[in-house]
Amino acid sequence: MLNRKPDKKERENMPEYWDPEIETMPVDELMKLQEVKLKELVHYVYENSPFYKQRFDEHGVHPDDIQTLEDLAKLPFTFKQDLRDNYPTGMFCVPNSKLVRFHASSGTTGKSTVVGYTRNDIEEWAESLARAFTSVGIGKEDVLQISYGYGLFTGGLGVHYASEKVGASVLPTSSGNTERQIELMKDLGTTAIACTPSYFSYMIEVARKEGLSIRDDTKIKIGFFGAEPWSQELKERIEKEAGIKAYDIYGTSELSGPLFTDCAEQCGIHIWADKYIVEILDPETGKPVPDGETGELVITTLTKEALPLIRYRVRDLTKKITEPCRCGRTHPRITRITGRSDDMLIIRGINVFPGQVESVLMKIPEVGNHFMIIVDRIGELDSMKVEIEMSESAFSDRMSDMMKLEKKVASALKSVLNLAVKVELVEHGSLPRSTGKSKKVIDKRPKL
Ligand code: DLL
């Protein structure tokens, strides 16, 4: 983190800040601000949430025990399961009359969870993302196409409010109807797009089928991709194939929705420290990992009113970046999310993250952008198969080429995962395409 404001020369060629005073605030002042807000927060949740009062009491901690940022470690964690157990609004700190919006998770990994927002929560959410958009130069001249789903999912409306805030013209296409997305993109001069990386990969493919190139036939220069894990290698592919800058957009519904991106320097996602306290902890022990090591993201919200969260175990795996960012923003950064601690597959005792598989595949030019991992148990033994398609540029229907590619991929996977993996080349277009969050793993093993 840069411990001072950048000077005039350093600010030359930098994108404008949305809120220069906050974004470049010296770190010690930011920490003081966090401390003040943390002290207020613990009293607020203790007084307004029966859930937190009980959790603090059980943990033997009282709001008065929290006097400094170091005292954060005395506080209990909050888990997604707590939201499920208190479904739908049992953890809210405000009455219904103060709420202006609900969103809800789809419940694909368990029972659905509901999140609620006061007017101020919506404002703070839009402000976070407005800072991020400004950090990559999105503003009044832009047409921002929002191809995240609108509705209970936070992607569509979250990006929408922030785009309007920075003065961009919103093109609210939502997800799906891909041919129409591409037509509007062309006709209305979309300059930036927000969707999942897998949906954008699909758009590139559909455009190509229609004889169009996103690179040459549209004005898109920026993409905000997230809501699902994606590798650095896929990012590089997308940038090359579409001729754009691909930024990582991150957030979760419990924290409000999409909130943070990397800045124009593209070296880590800035987390706004005046609104969120970041910890990176060992998922097993709950203790901090040394700076620069991978751990689980744990976040405390400092300004949320309806559903503040204390030490929320996000489950996403990342690293803290400590070097100052050249953009001059002093807020902490994290590296791209490499997976979730609960997404890890254990295959014959070996830990495998789907993201590792994607990294390997995307380094091989003959492999297309879509793949599927299928895990099964045959007898007592786990087996893993990866289905891939050939990239259009490398397409061949010669059996010997296909077998060669399968072998090449299997050996690349083996050397990274240390696991024998069956690789199967499937027909182009036969793997499922997604307009939202994509499913990359089918685990057929019986649940224990
Ligand atoms: O996916 C919020 C969002 C919408 C983020 C649009 C970005 C853009 P949830 O549905 O609650 O919220 O899912 C949150 O998605 O814990 C991560 O596991 C994953 N995720 C989100 N963004 C990224 C990203 C929205 N940039 C869960 N990289 C999170 C990797 C991501 N994973």
Coordinates of C-alpha atoms and ligand atoms in Angstrom, one line a residue:
M1 CA 0.0 0.0 0.0
L2 CA 1.2 3.5 -0.8
N3 CA 1.5 5.3 2.5
R4 CA 0.9 8.7 1.0
K5 CA -0.9 10.5 -1.7
P6 CA 0.8 10.2 -5.2
D7 CA 2.4 13.5 -6.2
K8 CA 1.3 15.4 -9.3
K9 CA 3.8 13.7 -11.6
E10 CA 2.8 10.3 -10.4
R11 CA -0.8 11.2 -11.0
E12 CA -0.2 12.1 -14.6
N13 CA -1.7 9.5 -17.0
M14 CA -3.6 7.9 -14.1
P15 CA -7.3 7.5 -14.4
E16 CA -9.3 9.9 -12.3
Y17 CA -10.4 8.8 -8.8
W18 CA -14.0 8.7 -7.9
D19 CA -13.3 9.9 -4.4
P20 CA -9.6 11.0 -4.3
E21 CA -9.5 11.8 -0.6
I22 CA -10.7 8.4 0.5
E23 CA -9.0 6.3 -2.2
T24 CA -5.6 7.8 -1.6
M25 CA -5.9 8.3 2.2
P26 CA -2.6 7.4 4.0
V27 CA -2.8 3.9 5.4
D28 CA -2.5 4.9 9.0
E29 CA -5.5 7.2 8.6
L30 CA -7.5 4.5 6.9
M31 CA -6.7 2.2 9.8
K32 CA -7.8 4.8 12.3
L33 CA -11.0 5.2 10.3
Q34 CA -11.6 1.4 10.3
E35 CA -11.0 1.3 14.1
V36 CA -13.6 4.0 14.7
K37 CA -16.1 2.2 12.5
L38 CA -15.4 -1.2 13.9
K39 CA -16.1 0.0 17.4
E40 CA -19.5 1.5 16.3
L41 CA -20.3 -1.7 14.3
V42 CA -19.9 -4.1 17.2
H43 CA -22.3 -2.0 19.4
Y44 CA -24.7 -1.7 16.5
V45 CA -24.9 -5.5 15.8
Y46 CA -25.0 -6.3 19.5
E47 CA -28.0 -4.0 20.1
N48 CA -29.9 -4.7 16.8
S49 CA -29.3 -8.3 16.0
P50 CA -30.4 -11.0 18.5
F51 CA -28.3 -13.4 16.4
Y52 CA -25.1 -11.4 17.1
K53 CA -25.9 -10.7 20.7
Q54 CA -26.2 -14.4 21.3
R55 CA -23.1 -15.2 19.2
F56 CA -21.0 -12.6 21.1
D57 CA -22.3 -13.8 24.5
E58 CA -21.6 -17.5 23.7
H59 CA -18.1 -16.5 22.6
G60 CA -17.6 -14.5 25.8
V61 CA -17.0 -11.2 24.1
H62 CA -18.7 -7.9 24.7
P63 CA -18.6 -4.8 22.3
D64 CA -16.6 -2.9 25.0
D65 CA -13.8 -5.4 24.5
I66 CA -13.2 -4.2 21.0
Q67 CA -11.0 -1.1 21.2
T68 CA -8.4 -1.6 18.5
L69 CA -8.2 -3.3 15.1
E70 CA -6.2 -6.1 16.7
D71 CA -9.2 -6.8 18.8
L72 CA -11.0 -8.0 15.7
A73 CA -9.5 -11.4 16.3
K74 CA -11.5 -11.7 19.5
L75 CA -14.7 -11.7 17.5
P76 CA -16.5 -14.8 16.4
F77 CA -16.8 -15.8 12.8
T78 CA -20.0 -15.7 10.7
F79 CA -20.8 -18.5 8.2
K80 CA -23.1 -18.9 5.3
Q81 CA -24.8 -21.6 7.3
D82 CA -25.8 -18.9 9.8
L83 CA -27.7 -17.1 7.1
R84 CA -29.4 -20.4 6.1
D85 CA -30.2 -21.2 9.7
N86 CA -31.8 -17.8 10.1
Y87 CA -33.6 -17.8 6.8
P88 CA -35.0 -15.5 5.5
T89 CA -34.4 -12.4 7.6
G90 CA -33.4 -13.5 11.0
M91 CA -30.0 -11.9 10.9
F92 CA -31.2 -8.5 9.7
C93 CA -30.6 -5.5 12.0
V94 CA -33.4 -3.3 10.7
P95 CA -37.2 -3.6 10.5
N96 CA -38.8 -4.2 7.2
S97 CA -39.9 -0.6 7.0
K98 CA -36.2 0.4 6.5
L99 CA -35.5 -2.1 3.7
V100 CA -35.7 -1.0 0.1
R101 CA -34.6 -4.2 -1.7
F102 CA -34.0 -7.9 -1.4
H103 CA -31.8 -10.2 -3.4
A104 CA -31.4 -14.0 -2.9
S105 CA -28.8 -16.6 -3.8
S106 CA -29.9 -19.4 -6.1
G107 CA -29.3 -22.0 -3.5
T108 CA -27.2 -24.2 -5.7
T109 CA -24.8 -25.1 -2.9
G110 CA -27.5 -25.5 -0.3
K111 CA -30.6 -23.7 0.9
S112 CA -31.1 -20.2 -0.6
T113 CA -30.0 -17.2 1.4
V114 CA -31.7 -13.8 1.4
V115 CA -30.0 -10.5 1.7
G116 CA -31.6 -7.1 2.4
Y117 CA -30.6 -3.5 1.8
T118 CA -31.5 -0.1 3.3
R119 CA -31.4 2.9 1.0
N120 CA -28.0 3.6 2.4
D121 CA -26.8 0.1 1.7
I122 CA -27.7 0.5 -2.0
E123 CA -25.9 3.8 -2.1
E124 CA -22.7 2.3 -0.5
W125 CA -22.8 -0.6 -2.8
A126 CA -23.1 1.6 -5.9
E127 CA -20.3 3.9 -4.5
S128 CA -17.9 0.9 -4.1
L129 CA -18.3 -0.2 -7.7
A130 CA -18.4 3.4 -9.0
R131 CA -14.9 3.8 -7.5
A132 CA -13.8 0.6 -9.3
F133 CA -15.3 1.6 -12.6
T134 CA -13.6 5.0 -12.4
S135 CA -10.3 3.2 -11.7
V136 CA -10.3 1.7 -15.2
G137 CA -11.6 4.8 -16.9
I138 CA -15.3 4.0 -17.3
G139 CA -17.4 7.2 -17.4
K140 CA -19.9 9.4 -19.3
E141 CA -18.6 8.4 -22.7
D142 CA -19.2 4.7 -22.2
V143 CA -22.0 2.4 -23.2
L144 CA -22.0 -0.4 -20.6
Q145 CA -23.8 -3.5 -21.6
I146 CA -24.9 -5.5 -18.6
S147 CA -25.2 -9.1 -19.5
Y148 CA -25.4 -10.4 -15.9
G149 CA -28.9 -11.6 -14.9
Y150 CA -31.2 -9.0 -13.5
G151 CA -33.5 -10.2 -10.7
L152 CA -32.7 -12.0 -7.5
F153 CA -29.0 -12.4 -8.6
T154 CA -27.0 -9.3 -7.6
G155 CA -25.0 -9.1 -10.8
G156 CA -27.4 -7.2 -13.1
L157 CA -28.8 -4.5 -10.7
G158 CA -25.5 -4.2 -8.9
V159 CA -23.5 -3.2 -12.0
H160 CA -26.5 -1.2 -13.2
Y161 CA -26.6 1.2 -10.3
A162 CA -22.9 1.8 -10.3
S163 CA -22.8 2.4 -14.1
E164 CA -25.5 5.0 -13.9
K165 CA -23.6 6.6 -11.0
V166 CA -20.5 7.1 -13.1
G167 CA -22.7 8.5 -15.9
A168 CA -22.3 5.6 -18.4
S169 CA -25.2 4.7 -20.7
V170 CA -26.5 1.4 -19.5
L171 CA -27.6 -1.2 -21.9
P172 CA -29.5 -3.6 -19.6
T173 CA -29.6 -6.7 -21.8
S174 CA -29.5 -9.1 -18.9
S175 CA -28.3 -12.6 -19.8
G176 CA -29.4 -14.8 -22.6
N177 CA -30.6 -14.2 -26.2
T178 CA -27.1 -14.0 -27.3
E179 CA -27.6 -13.1 -31.0
R180 CA -29.6 -10.1 -29.9
Q181 CA -26.9 -9.2 -27.4
I182 CA -24.4 -9.1 -30.2
E183 CA -26.7 -7.1 -32.5
L184 CA -27.3 -4.5 -29.8
M185 CA -23.6 -4.4 -28.9
K186 CA -22.9 -3.4 -32.5
D187 CA -25.8 -1.1 -33.1
L188 CA -25.5 0.9 -29.9
G189 CA -21.7 1.0 -29.8
T190 CA -21.1 -0.9 -26.5
T191 CA -17.7 0.1 -25.2
A192 CA -17.7 -2.1 -22.0
I193 CA -19.5 -5.2 -21.0
A194 CA -20.1 -7.0 -17.7
C195 CA -20.9 -10.8 -17.6
T196 CA -19.4 -14.1 -16.6
P197 CA -16.2 -15.0 -18.4
S198 CA -17.8 -18.1 -19.6
Y199 CA -20.7 -16.2 -21.1
F200 CA -18.3 -13.8 -22.9
S201 CA -16.4 -16.8 -24.3
Y202 CA -19.7 -18.0 -25.7
M203 CA -20.5 -14.6 -27.1
I204 CA -17.2 -14.6 -29.0
E205 CA -18.1 -18.0 -30.4
V206 CA -21.7 -16.9 -31.4
A207 CA -20.4 -13.8 -33.0
R208 CA -17.9 -15.8 -35.0
K209 CA -20.6 -18.2 -36.2
E210 CA -22.5 -15.1 -37.5
G211 CA -19.4 -14.0 -39.4
L212 CA -18.6 -11.2 -36.9
S213 CA -15.7 -10.5 -34.8
I214 CA -16.1 -8.8 -31.4
R215 CA -12.5 -7.4 -31.9
D216 CA -13.1 -5.8 -35.3
D217 CA -16.9 -5.3 -35.6
T218 CA -17.7 -3.7 -32.2
K219 CA -16.3 -0.9 -30.1
I220 CA -15.9 -2.9 -26.9
K221 CA -12.6 -2.1 -25.1
I222 CA -13.3 -3.3 -21.6
G223 CA -14.9 -6.3 -20.0
F224 CA -15.8 -6.8 -16.3
F225 CA -15.8 -10.6 -15.8
G226 CA -16.5 -12.4 -12.6
A227 CA -19.2 -14.1 -10.5
E228 CA -17.3 -17.3 -11.1
P229 CA -13.7 -18.4 -10.8
W230 CA -11.6 -17.9 -13.9
S231 CA -7.9 -18.3 -14.6
Q232 CA -5.3 -15.8 -15.6
E233 CA -4.9 -17.9 -18.7
L234 CA -8.5 -17.5 -19.7
K235 CA -8.2 -13.8 -19.1
E236 CA -5.3 -13.6 -21.5
R237 CA -7.2 -15.6 -24.1
I238 CA -10.3 -13.4 -23.9
E239 CA -8.1 -10.2 -24.1
K240 CA -6.5 -11.6 -27.2
E241 CA -9.6 -13.0 -28.9
A242 CA -11.7 -9.9 -28.3
G243 CA -9.0 -7.2 -28.4
I244 CA -10.2 -5.8 -25.0
K245 CA -8.9 -5.3 -21.5
A246 CA -10.5 -7.9 -19.2
Y247 CA -10.9 -6.8 -15.6
D248 CA -11.8 -9.1 -12.7
I249 CA -15.0 -8.0 -10.9
Y250 CA -15.6 -9.6 -7.5
G251 CA -18.1 -9.7 -4.7
T252 CA -20.7 -11.9 -3.1
S253 CA -24.4 -11.4 -2.4
E254 CA -23.8 -11.4 1.3
L255 CA -21.4 -8.5 1.0
S256 CA -24.0 -6.8 -1.2
G257 CA -23.0 -8.1 -4.7
P258 CA -20.3 -7.1 -7.2
L259 CA -18.2 -4.5 -5.4
F260 CA -14.5 -4.5 -6.4
T261 CA -12.4 -4.8 -9.5
D262 CA -8.7 -4.5 -10.4
C263 CA -7.7 -1.0 -11.5
A264 CA -6.1 0.0 -14.8
E265 CA -2.7 -1.4 -13.5
Q266 CA -4.3 -4.9 -13.5
C267 CA -2.3 -6.0 -10.5
G268 CA -4.9 -7.1 -7.9
I269 CA -8.4 -6.3 -6.8
H270 CA -8.7 -3.2 -4.6
I271 CA -10.9 -3.8 -1.5
W272 CA -12.3 -0.5 -0.1
A273 CA -10.9 -0.4 3.4
D274 CA -13.3 2.3 4.6
K275 CA -16.1 -0.1 4.0
Y276 CA -14.6 -3.6 4.5
I277 CA -11.9 -5.1 6.7
V278 CA -10.1 -8.0 4.9
E279 CA -8.4 -10.9 6.7
I280 CA -6.8 -13.8 4.9
L281 CA -6.9 -16.8 7.2
D282 CA -5.9 -20.4 7.2
P283 CA -9.3 -22.2 6.6
E284 CA -8.3 -25.0 9.0
T285 CA -7.0 -23.0 11.9
G286 CA -8.8 -19.7 11.4
K287 CA -5.4 -17.9 12.1
P288 CA -3.9 -15.4 9.7
V289 CA -1.6 -16.7 6.9
P290 CA 1.7 -14.9 6.3
D291 CA 1.3 -12.0 3.8
G292 CA 1.5 -13.3 0.2
E293 CA 0.3 -16.8 1.1
T294 CA -3.0 -18.3 0.0
G295 CA -5.8 -18.4 2.5
E296 CA -9.5 -17.9 2.9
L297 CA -11.0 -14.4 2.5
V298 CA -12.7 -13.3 5.7
I299 CA -14.5 -9.9 5.5
T300 CA -16.1 -7.6 8.1
T301 CA -18.5 -5.1 6.7
L302 CA -18.1 -1.6 8.2
T303 CA -21.0 0.3 6.7
K304 CA -23.8 -2.1 6.0
E305 CA -27.0 -1.4 7.9
A306 CA -29.5 -4.2 7.1
L307 CA -27.2 -7.1 7.1
P308 CA -23.8 -6.3 8.6
L309 CA -21.4 -9.2 8.8
I310 CA -18.7 -9.8 11.3
R311 CA -15.7 -11.8 10.1
Y312 CA -17.7 -13.5 7.4
R313 CA -16.0 -16.7 6.1
V314 CA -16.4 -16.1 2.4
R315 CA -14.7 -19.4 1.6
D316 CA -12.9 -17.9 -1.5
L317 CA -9.1 -18.5 -1.6
T318 CA -6.8 -15.6 -2.4
K319 CA -3.6 -13.8 -1.3
K320 CA -3.0 -10.4 0.1
I321 CA -0.8 -8.1 -2.0
T322 CA 1.3 -5.8 0.1
E323 CA 3.3 -3.8 -2.5
P324 CA 1.9 -0.4 -3.2
C325 CA -0.2 -0.1 -6.4
R326 CA 1.0 2.3 -9.0
C327 CA -2.5 3.8 -9.4
G328 CA -1.9 5.5 -6.0
R329 CA -4.9 4.0 -4.3
T330 CA -3.8 3.0 -0.8
H331 CA -6.5 0.4 -0.1
P332 CA -5.5 -3.3 0.2
R333 CA -5.5 -5.6 -2.7
I334 CA -6.1 -9.3 -3.2
T335 CA -5.1 -11.6 -6.1
R336 CA -7.6 -13.2 -8.3
I337 CA -9.7 -15.9 -6.6
T338 CA -8.2 -19.3 -7.3
G339 CA -11.1 -21.3 -6.0
R340 CA -13.2 -21.9 -3.0
S341 CA -12.1 -23.9 0.0
D342 CA -15.3 -25.9 -0.4
D343 CA -14.8 -26.5 -4.2
M344 CA -11.7 -28.5 -3.7
L345 CA -12.0 -32.0 -5.1
I346 CA -10.2 -34.8 -3.3
I347 CA -9.3 -37.5 -5.8
R348 CA -7.5 -40.5 -4.6
G349 CA -6.2 -38.3 -1.8
I350 CA -5.0 -35.6 -4.1
N351 CA -6.4 -32.1 -3.8
V352 CA -7.6 -30.7 -7.1
F353 CA -9.1 -27.3 -7.7
P354 CA -11.1 -26.8 -10.9
G355 CA -9.2 -23.6 -11.5
Q356 CA -5.9 -25.5 -11.7
V357 CA -7.4 -27.6 -14.5
E358 CA -8.6 -24.5 -16.3
S359 CA -5.1 -22.9 -16.1
V360 CA -3.5 -26.0 -17.7
L361 CA -6.1 -26.2 -20.4
M362 CA -6.0 -22.6 -21.4
K363 CA -2.2 -22.7 -21.9
I364 CA -2.7 -25.2 -24.7
P365 CA -3.8 -23.4 -27.9
E366 CA -5.5 -26.4 -29.5
V367 CA -7.9 -26.6 -26.6
G368 CA -11.2 -24.6 -26.8
N369 CA -12.6 -22.4 -24.1
H370 CA -15.1 -24.9 -22.7
F371 CA -14.4 -28.0 -20.6
M372 CA -16.1 -30.3 -18.1
I373 CA -14.6 -32.2 -15.2
I374 CA -16.4 -35.5 -14.4
V375 CA -15.5 -37.3 -11.2
D376 CA -16.7 -40.8 -10.5
R377 CA -16.0 -43.7 -8.3
I378 CA -15.3 -47.1 -9.9
G379 CA -15.2 -49.8 -7.3
E380 CA -13.3 -48.2 -4.5
L381 CA -11.3 -45.9 -6.7
D382 CA -12.0 -42.3 -7.7
S383 CA -11.6 -41.4 -11.3
M384 CA -11.4 -38.0 -13.0
K385 CA -12.1 -37.3 -16.6
V386 CA -11.8 -34.0 -18.4
E387 CA -13.9 -33.5 -21.5
I388 CA -12.5 -30.8 -23.9
E389 CA -13.3 -29.4 -27.3
M390 CA -10.8 -28.5 -29.8
S391 CA -10.4 -24.7 -30.5
E392 CA -11.8 -23.6 -33.8
S393 CA -8.4 -22.5 -35.1
A394 CA -6.9 -25.9 -34.4
F395 CA -9.8 -28.0 -35.6
S396 CA -9.0 -31.3 -37.2
D397 CA -11.0 -34.4 -37.7
R398 CA -8.0 -36.7 -38.2
M399 CA -8.1 -39.4 -35.6
S400 CA -4.3 -39.2 -35.1
D401 CA -4.4 -35.5 -34.4
M402 CA -7.2 -35.9 -31.9
M403 CA -5.4 -38.7 -30.0
K404 CA -2.3 -36.7 -30.0
L405 CA -4.1 -33.8 -28.4
E406 CA -5.7 -36.0 -25.7
K407 CA -2.3 -37.4 -24.8
K408 CA -0.8 -33.9 -24.7
V409 CA -3.5 -32.6 -22.4
A410 CA -3.4 -35.6 -20.1
S411 CA 0.3 -35.3 -19.7
A412 CA 0.1 -31.5 -19.0
L413 CA -2.6 -32.2 -16.4
K414 CA -0.5 -35.0 -14.8
S415 CA 2.5 -32.9 -14.4
V416 CA 0.6 -30.1 -12.6
L417 CA -1.9 -32.2 -10.6
N418 CA 0.2 -35.2 -10.0
L419 CA -2.8 -37.3 -11.0
A420 CA -3.6 -39.5 -13.9
V421 CA -6.6 -38.0 -15.7
K422 CA -8.5 -39.4 -18.6
V423 CA -8.9 -36.7 -21.3
E424 CA -11.7 -37.0 -23.9
L425 CA -12.0 -34.8 -26.9
V426 CA -15.7 -34.2 -27.6
E427 CA -17.5 -32.7 -30.5
H428 CA -17.3 -29.0 -30.9
G429 CA -20.3 -27.3 -29.3
S430 CA -21.4 -30.4 -27.4
L431 CA -20.3 -29.1 -23.9
P432 CA -22.9 -27.0 -22.2
R433 CA -22.6 -23.2 -22.8
S434 CA -23.6 -20.9 -20.0
T435 CA -25.1 -17.4 -20.0
G436 CA -24.5 -17.1 -16.2
K437 CA -22.4 -19.0 -13.7
S438 CA -21.0 -22.0 -15.5
K439 CA -20.9 -25.5 -14.0
K440 CA -17.5 -27.1 -14.6
V441 CA -17.6 -30.1 -12.4
I442 CA -20.0 -33.1 -12.3
D443 CA -19.3 -35.2 -9.3
K444 CA -21.0 -38.5 -9.6
R445 CA -19.5 -40.1 -6.5
P446 CA -22.0 -41.3 -3.9
K447 CA -22.2 -38.7 -1.0
L448 CA -20.8 -40.1 2.2
Ligands
DLL1 O1 -21.6 -13.7 -7.9 C1 -21.7 -11.4 -7.1 C2 -21.1 -10.9 -8.4 C3 -21.9 -10.6 -9.4 C4 -19.8 -10.8 -8.5 C5 -21.4 -10.1 -10.6 C6 -19.2 -10.4 -9.7 C7 -20.0 -10.0 -10.7 P1 -22.9 -14.7 -5.4 O2 -23.9 -15.3 -6.4 O3 -23.3 -14.7 -4.0 O4 -22.5 -13.3 -5.8 O5 -21.6 -15.6 -5.6 C8 -20.4 -15.3 -4.9 O6 -19.0 -16.2 -6.6 O7 -18.0 -16.2 -3.2 C9 -17.0 -16.5 -5.5 O8 -16.9 -17.9 -5.1 C10 -17.6 -16.4 -6.8 N1 -17.1 -15.2 -7.5 C11 -17.6 -14.0 -7.6 N2 -16.8 -13.1 -8.3 C12 -15.7 -13.8 -8.6 C13 -14.5 -13.6 -9.3 C14 -21.9 -12.9 -7.0 N3 -14.2 -12.4 -9.8 C15 -19.3 -16.2 -5.2 N4 -13.6 -14.6 -9.4 C16 -18.0 -15.8 -4.6 C17 -13.8 -15.8 -8.8 C18 -15.9 -15.1 -8.1 N5 -14.9 -16.1 -8.2

